[in-house]
Short mmCIF file of C-alpha atoms in Angstrom, two decimals:
data_model
loop_
_atom_site.label_atom_id
_atom_site.label_comp_id
_atom_site.label_asym_id
_atom_site.label_seq_id
_atom_site.Cartn_x
_atom_site.Cartn_y
_atom_site.Cartn_z
CA MET A 1 12.65 79.81 6.80
CA TYR A 2 9.07 79.13 5.78
CA PHE A 3 10.06 76.89 2.86
CA LYS A 4 12.60 75.12 5.04
CA LYS A 5 9.90 74.24 7.55
CA ILE A 6 7.68 72.94 4.76
CA PHE A 7 10.55 70.83 3.43
CA VAL A 8 11.25 69.38 6.89
CA ALA A 9 7.56 68.62 7.39
CA ILE A 10 7.34 66.88 4.03
CA ALA A 11 10.47 64.91 4.85
CA LEU A 12 9.04 63.88 8.20
CA ILE A 13 5.77 62.83 6.58
CA GLY A 14 7.76 60.84 4.02
CA LEU A 15 9.67 59.12 6.78
CA VAL A 16 6.45 58.29 8.58
CA VAL A 17 4.90 56.92 5.38
CA ALA A 18 8.05 54.94 4.66
CA ALA A 19 8.06 53.61 8.20
CA ILE A 20 4.39 52.61 7.89
CA MET A 21 5.08 50.93 4.56
CA ALA A 22 8.13 49.15 5.97
CA TYR A 23 6.10 48.01 8.97
CA THR A 24 3.30 46.82 6.72
CA ILE A 25 5.73 44.91 4.51
CA TYR A 26 7.38 43.45 7.59
CA GLN A 27 4.01 42.41 9.00
CA THR A 28 3.01 40.91 5.65
CA MET A 29 6.21 39.04 4.99
CA PHE A 30 8.01 38.25 8.21
CA VAL A 31 5.52 37.96 11.08
CA SER A 32 4.13 34.54 11.97
CA ASN A 33 0.76 33.95 10.31
CA THR A 34 -0.11 30.40 11.40
CA ALA A 35 -3.26 29.70 13.40
CA PHE A 36 -2.90 26.02 14.35
CA ASN A 37 -1.52 24.43 17.52
CA ASN A 38 0.31 21.42 16.12
CA ASP A 39 3.96 21.59 15.16
CA GLU A 40 3.05 21.41 11.50
CA ALA A 41 0.14 21.12 9.12
CA TYR A 42 -0.07 19.67 5.63
CA VAL A 43 -1.60 21.10 2.50
CA TYR A 44 -2.53 18.80 -0.39
CA ILE A 45 -2.69 20.71 -3.67
CA PRO A 46 -4.40 18.69 -6.42
CA THR A 47 -3.30 18.60 -10.03
CA ASN A 48 -4.75 21.61 -11.94
CA ALA A 49 -5.74 23.33 -8.70
CA THR A 50 -6.68 27.02 -8.90
CA TYR A 51 -5.41 29.69 -6.57
CA GLN A 52 -8.85 29.77 -4.96
CA ASP A 53 -8.47 26.04 -4.25
CA VAL A 54 -5.19 26.69 -2.49
CA LYS A 55 -6.61 29.59 -0.51
CA GLY A 56 -9.51 27.41 0.54
CA GLN A 57 -7.09 24.95 2.12
CA LEU A 58 -4.90 27.63 3.68
CA GLU A 59 -7.59 29.84 5.20
CA PRO A 60 -8.29 27.62 8.25
CA LEU A 61 -4.56 27.43 8.92
CA LEU A 62 -3.73 31.15 8.77
CA LYS A 63 -4.49 34.10 11.03
CA ASP A 64 -4.84 36.57 8.19
CA ILE A 65 -5.53 35.21 4.71
CA ASN A 66 -5.64 38.73 3.26
CA LYS A 67 -2.01 39.44 4.17
CA PHE A 68 -1.01 36.11 2.69
CA ASP A 69 -3.02 36.91 -0.42
CA ALA A 70 -1.31 40.27 -0.87
CA LEU A 71 2.16 38.77 -0.71
CA ALA A 72 1.22 35.79 -2.88
CA GLU A 73 0.07 38.17 -5.62
CA ARG A 74 3.24 40.19 -5.33
CA LYS A 75 5.39 37.04 -5.60
CA LYS A 76 3.28 35.79 -8.55
CA TYR A 77 2.41 32.56 -6.78
CA PRO A 78 -1.12 32.28 -8.34
CA ALA A 79 0.53 31.77 -11.74
CA ASN A 80 2.98 29.15 -10.43
CA ILE A 81 0.87 26.64 -8.50
CA LYS A 82 2.34 23.15 -8.31
CA ALA A 83 0.50 20.04 -7.18
CA GLY A 84 1.79 18.05 -4.24
CA LYS A 85 1.93 17.65 -0.48
CA TYR A 86 3.41 20.60 1.38
CA VAL A 87 4.23 21.24 5.01
CA ILE A 88 3.52 24.44 6.90
CA LYS A 89 5.34 24.66 10.21
CA ASN A 90 3.90 26.42 13.21
CA GLY A 91 5.22 29.98 13.39
CA MET A 92 5.95 30.34 9.67
CA ASN A 93 5.50 33.76 8.12
CA ASN A 94 3.81 34.38 4.80
CA ASN A 95 7.07 34.49 2.90
CA ASP A 96 8.12 31.09 4.25
CA ILE A 97 4.67 29.62 3.58
CA ILE A 98 4.73 30.74 -0.04
CA ASN A 99 8.26 29.42 -0.53
CA SER A 100 7.24 26.08 1.00
CA ILE A 101 4.12 25.51 -1.10
CA ARG A 102 5.92 26.67 -4.20
CA SER A 103 8.94 24.38 -4.14
CA ASN A 104 8.95 21.97 -1.18
CA ASN A 105 6.84 19.07 -2.46
CA ILE A 106 7.47 16.35 0.12
CA PRO A 107 7.13 12.60 -0.55
CA VAL A 108 4.62 10.39 1.22
CA LYS A 109 5.30 6.95 2.65
CA LEU A 110 3.10 4.55 0.72
CA SER A 111 2.60 0.99 1.94
CA PHE A 112 0.33 -1.95 1.16
CA ASN A 113 -0.07 -5.66 1.89
CA ASN A 114 -2.69 -8.37 2.37
CA GLN A 115 -4.82 -7.39 -0.61
CA GLU A 116 -6.90 -10.09 -2.31
CA SER A 117 -7.56 -8.35 -5.60
CA LEU A 118 -6.50 -5.47 -7.82
CA GLU A 119 -9.71 -3.66 -6.91
CA ARG A 120 -8.84 -3.76 -3.22
CA LEU A 121 -5.26 -2.77 -3.90
CA ALA A 122 -6.44 0.21 -5.95
CA GLY A 123 -8.68 1.25 -3.07
CA ARG A 124 -5.80 0.99 -0.61
CA ILE A 125 -3.43 3.02 -2.80
CA SER A 126 -6.04 5.72 -3.47
CA THR A 127 -6.04 6.64 0.23
CA GLN A 128 -2.35 7.50 0.01
CA ILE A 129 -1.86 9.36 -3.29
CA GLU A 130 -3.94 11.70 -5.44
CA ALA A 131 -5.03 9.12 -8.04
CA ASP A 132 -8.48 7.71 -7.27
CA SER A 133 -9.31 4.00 -7.07
CA LEU A 134 -11.08 3.85 -10.43
CA GLU A 135 -8.13 5.44 -12.25
CA LEU A 136 -5.74 3.07 -10.51
CA PHE A 137 -7.77 -0.06 -11.20
CA THR A 138 -8.23 0.92 -14.85
CA VAL A 139 -4.52 1.24 -15.55
CA MET A 140 -3.55 -1.72 -13.34
CA SER A 141 -5.95 -4.03 -15.15
CA SER A 142 -5.28 -2.71 -18.65
CA PRO A 143 -5.20 -5.74 -21.00
CA GLU A 144 -2.62 -4.04 -23.21
CA PHE A 145 -0.30 -3.34 -20.28
CA LEU A 146 -0.70 -6.86 -18.85
CA LYS A 147 -0.02 -8.54 -22.19
CA ALA A 148 3.00 -6.34 -22.91
CA ASN A 149 4.54 -7.30 -19.57
CA ASP A 150 3.67 -11.02 -19.53
CA PHE A 151 0.93 -10.80 -16.91
CA SER A 152 -2.69 -11.89 -17.01
CA SER A 153 -5.71 -10.74 -15.04
CA LYS A 154 -5.09 -13.70 -12.71
CA THR A 155 -1.40 -13.00 -12.10
CA ALA A 156 -1.45 -9.18 -12.19
CA LEU A 157 -1.61 -8.84 -8.40
CA GLY A 158 1.81 -10.47 -8.20
CA MET A 159 3.41 -7.45 -9.83
CA TYR A 160 2.89 -5.41 -6.66
CA ILE A 161 5.49 -6.37 -4.07
CA PRO A 162 4.28 -5.42 -0.56
CA ASN A 163 6.61 -2.92 1.03
CA SER A 164 6.92 0.74 1.97
CA TYR A 165 7.74 3.13 -0.85
CA GLU A 166 8.23 6.86 -1.25
CA PHE A 167 6.01 8.63 -3.76
CA PHE A 168 4.99 12.21 -4.34
CA TRP A 169 1.35 12.63 -3.32
CA ASN A 170 0.41 13.91 -6.79
CA THR A 171 1.62 10.68 -8.45
CA SER A 172 -0.72 9.65 -11.27
CA ALA A 173 -2.15 6.16 -11.69
CA GLU A 174 0.15 5.51 -14.65
CA GLN A 175 3.20 6.71 -12.73
CA PHE A 176 2.34 4.44 -9.82
CA ARG A 177 1.94 1.42 -12.10
CA GLU A 178 5.23 2.06 -13.92
CA ARG A 179 7.11 2.47 -10.65
CA MET A 180 5.68 -0.81 -9.36
CA LEU A 181 6.73 -2.59 -12.54
CA LYS A 182 10.29 -1.39 -11.96
CA GLU A 183 10.13 -2.50 -8.32
CA TYR A 184 8.90 -5.92 -9.45
CA HIS A 185 11.85 -6.40 -11.79
CA ARG A 186 14.20 -5.06 -9.12
CA PHE A 187 12.80 -7.63 -6.67
CA TRP A 188 13.30 -10.54 -9.05
CA THR A 189 17.07 -10.53 -8.92
CA ASP A 190 19.17 -13.11 -10.74
CA GLU A 191 19.52 -14.92 -7.42
CA ARG A 192 15.77 -15.23 -6.94
CA LEU A 193 15.21 -16.17 -10.59
CA ASN A 194 17.83 -18.91 -10.32
CA LYS A 195 16.24 -20.25 -7.13
CA ALA A 196 12.84 -20.35 -8.83
CA LYS A 197 14.36 -22.25 -11.76
CA THR A 198 16.08 -24.68 -9.38
CA ILE A 199 12.80 -25.63 -7.67
CA GLY A 200 11.03 -25.91 -11.03
CA LEU A 201 8.74 -22.90 -10.76
CA THR A 202 8.35 -19.72 -12.78
CA PRO A 203 8.14 -16.43 -10.85
CA GLU A 204 4.38 -16.42 -11.47
CA LYS A 205 4.03 -19.89 -9.95
CA VAL A 206 6.25 -18.92 -7.03
CA MET A 207 3.88 -16.02 -6.34
CA ALA A 208 0.84 -18.31 -6.54
CA MET A 209 2.44 -20.76 -4.11
CA ALA A 210 3.55 -17.92 -1.83
CA SER A 211 -0.01 -16.60 -1.71
CA ILE A 212 -1.16 -19.97 -0.33
CA VAL A 213 1.64 -19.99 2.24
CA GLN A 214 0.70 -16.43 3.21
CA LYS A 215 -2.88 -17.47 3.94
CA GLU A 216 -1.92 -20.68 5.72
CA THR A 217 0.23 -19.16 8.44
CA ALA A 218 0.79 -15.74 9.91
CA LYS A 219 3.94 -17.00 11.61
CA VAL A 220 6.91 -15.93 9.52
CA ASP A 221 9.18 -18.50 11.16
CA GLU A 222 6.84 -21.31 10.05
CA ARG A 223 6.44 -20.32 6.41
CA ARG A 224 9.43 -22.24 5.05
CA ARG A 225 8.10 -25.45 6.61
CA VAL A 226 4.58 -24.89 5.24
CA ALA A 227 6.07 -24.14 1.83
CA GLY A 228 7.99 -27.40 2.10
CA VAL A 229 4.74 -29.35 2.61
CA TYR A 230 3.19 -27.89 -0.52
CA MET A 231 6.34 -28.42 -2.56
CA ASN A 232 6.39 -32.04 -1.42
CA ARG A 233 2.79 -32.49 -2.53
CA LEU A 234 3.45 -30.74 -5.84
CA ASN A 235 6.55 -32.84 -6.54
CA ILE A 236 4.80 -36.16 -5.95
CA GLY A 237 1.74 -35.18 -7.97
CA MET A 238 -0.55 -34.96 -4.95
CA PRO A 239 -3.30 -32.30 -5.00
CA LEU A 240 -2.30 -29.34 -2.86
CA GLN A 241 -5.60 -29.57 -0.92
CA ALA A 242 -5.13 -26.09 0.53
CA ASP A 243 -8.12 -24.79 2.46
CA PRO A 244 -7.29 -21.13 1.67
CA THR A 245 -7.74 -21.86 -2.04
CA VAL A 246 -11.21 -23.21 -1.33
CA ILE A 247 -12.10 -20.10 0.64
CA TYR A 248 -10.82 -17.96 -2.24
CA ALA A 249 -12.80 -20.08 -4.72
CA ILE A 250 -15.99 -19.37 -2.75
CA LYS A 251 -15.28 -15.64 -2.67
CA HIS A 252 -14.25 -15.55 -6.31
CA THR A 253 -17.29 -17.51 -7.46
CA THR A 254 -19.77 -15.45 -5.42
CA GLY A 255 -17.97 -12.14 -5.98
CA ASP A 256 -18.23 -11.49 -2.24
CA PHE A 257 -14.74 -10.87 -0.87
CA ASP A 258 -16.10 -9.41 2.36
CA GLN A 259 -17.51 -12.67 3.69
CA VAL A 260 -15.69 -14.26 6.61
CA ILE A 261 -15.12 -18.01 6.37
CA LYS A 262 -13.43 -19.53 9.40
CA ARG A 263 -14.20 -23.16 8.62
CA VAL A 264 -14.13 -25.07 5.35
CA LEU A 265 -16.94 -27.63 5.08
CA TYR A 266 -16.99 -30.88 3.10
CA LYS A 267 -19.52 -29.41 0.68
CA ASP A 268 -17.02 -26.64 -0.14
CA LEU A 269 -14.43 -29.13 -1.35
CA VAL A 270 -16.40 -29.92 -4.50
CA ILE A 271 -16.94 -26.34 -5.65
CA ASP A 272 -16.08 -26.19 -9.34
CA SER A 273 -13.38 -23.56 -9.54
CA PRO A 274 -9.83 -23.69 -10.91
CA TYR A 275 -8.79 -22.23 -7.56
CA ASN A 276 -10.12 -25.28 -5.68
CA THR A 277 -6.96 -27.33 -5.13
CA TYR A 278 -8.98 -30.21 -3.72
CA LYS A 279 -10.71 -30.62 -7.07
CA TYR A 280 -7.89 -29.61 -9.42
CA ALA A 281 -4.29 -30.72 -9.12
CA GLY A 282 -1.35 -28.35 -9.30
CA LEU A 283 -1.19 -24.68 -8.50
CA PRO A 284 -4.20 -22.40 -8.97
CA PRO A 285 -4.15 -20.14 -12.06
CA GLY A 286 -3.15 -17.10 -10.04
CA LEU A 287 -2.70 -15.58 -6.62
CA ILE A 288 -5.31 -15.95 -3.88
CA THR A 289 -3.85 -13.00 -2.01
CA MET A 290 -0.87 -10.67 -2.05
CA PRO A 291 2.06 -12.53 -0.43
CA ASP A 292 4.60 -10.80 1.76
CA ILE A 293 8.25 -10.91 0.77
CA SER A 294 8.77 -13.40 3.61
CA SER A 295 6.27 -15.79 2.00
CA ILE A 296 7.86 -15.44 -1.43
CA ASP A 297 11.32 -16.13 -0.04
CA ALA A 298 9.90 -19.00 2.04
CA VAL A 299 8.88 -20.73 -1.20
CA LEU A 300 12.20 -20.02 -2.88
CA ASN A 301 14.03 -21.37 0.17
CA TYR A 302 11.48 -23.92 1.34
CA GLU A 303 12.42 -26.30 4.11
CA LYS A 304 13.47 -29.76 2.94
CA HIS A 305 11.60 -32.39 4.99
CA ASP A 306 9.28 -35.38 4.63
CA TYR A 307 6.10 -33.79 5.93
CA ILE A 308 3.04 -34.18 3.72
CA TYR A 309 0.29 -32.98 6.08
CA PHE A 310 -0.33 -30.29 8.66
CA VAL A 311 -3.20 -28.96 10.75
CA ALA A 312 -3.64 -26.09 13.22
CA ASP A 313 -2.03 -26.73 16.60
CA VAL A 314 -4.65 -26.03 19.29
CA THR A 315 -1.99 -26.11 22.02
CA ASN A 316 0.24 -23.52 20.34
CA PHE A 317 -2.09 -21.09 18.59
CA GLY A 318 -0.94 -19.69 15.29
CA TYR A 319 1.31 -22.65 14.59
CA HIS A 320 0.63 -26.09 13.08
CA LYS A 321 1.29 -29.75 13.75
CA PHE A 322 3.04 -31.51 10.88
CA ALA A 323 2.81 -35.16 9.93
CA LYS A 324 4.57 -37.56 7.57
CA THR A 325 1.81 -40.15 7.46
CA LEU A 326 -1.95 -39.98 6.99
CA ALA A 327 -2.53 -41.89 10.24
CA GLN A 328 -0.52 -39.36 12.22
CA HIS A 329 -2.29 -36.51 10.46
CA ASN A 330 -5.74 -37.94 11.19
CA ALA A 331 -4.90 -38.09 14.88
CA ASN A 332 -3.78 -34.45 14.82
CA ARG A 333 -6.83 -33.48 12.82
CA GLN A 334 -9.26 -35.14 15.23
CA GLU A 335 -7.79 -33.05 18.04
CA TYR A 336 -8.35 -29.90 15.97
CA VAL A 337 -11.93 -30.87 15.03
CA ARG A 338 -12.82 -31.48 18.68
CA TRP A 339 -11.45 -28.09 19.61
CA ILE A 340 -13.17 -26.14 16.83
CA ASN A 341 -16.48 -27.85 17.62
CA GLN A 342 -16.10 -26.78 21.24
CA GLN A 343 -15.64 -23.21 20.06
CA GLY A 344 -18.93 -23.39 18.15
CA VAL A 345 -17.31 -22.38 14.86
CA ASN A 346 -19.60 -23.69 12.13
CA ARG A 347 -18.57 -21.45 9.25
#
């Protein structure tokens, strides 16, 4: 009887220990361990991150980092860290969290437009993926890459078609550049290439023209008409005389792309720059900004008309008044000059 009681006691102790261990495992693996109020939180794990780096990001999001740590060690997560963007949903337990940050790298929506230079584009992209702006600019402006793909430093911006794209957050600068090159070739379909050939422009010249159209009007429904004006001038050998190219010439010459120029002055028209289309005939040597797809297609499908001139319409803001003769244009222009003087805009 005595040994039987000892055996029962040992068995009971074993059951208690097993129950405690089971409870501990349950608490470690299957009980919610999130400490934030939002529906979900994101963890960005850099390339070559250490386990301590990951824990540093997770600690503010979890109730008990030690329980997470214990399970992570058991599941050998510290030896299998993968860079990327990962989601942790409110109410997740440690097991779910580890599974998520181990294998559920989610893409980010990357978008860009309205950039005036590769430097600014690199800065914009660096806020959306892991690669920093210097890395991006270095690979985007690589002379070897540009030469191999028939771009120059002046036309390189045209390779980046403004849109929304999906990338993994841990995309490298080189990976971003190569993806954008593929998107560029995908954009220039046979149909678009044939349209460019029909109007007598190369894709690079289409992009340069589209960049002027982009700067001239924010109204998408007016871009084909504006493109038609510039194509008319180009086809008759008339200087494009586009104010946005003068503004770009000032910025390019001074190196100050942050300055705001609302009014082009007569003295600006003589600035010696290949981008100054008052001084030099034909298209500028490259883009003055990143054109939207709507501006590119506006050039490829420009409106056929007899307009040669246009000026801002002060009675319908955002749009322009178009003219076929210089006399008509001068009348429209005088109306605009009176209005801008009344606004006190001197620069």
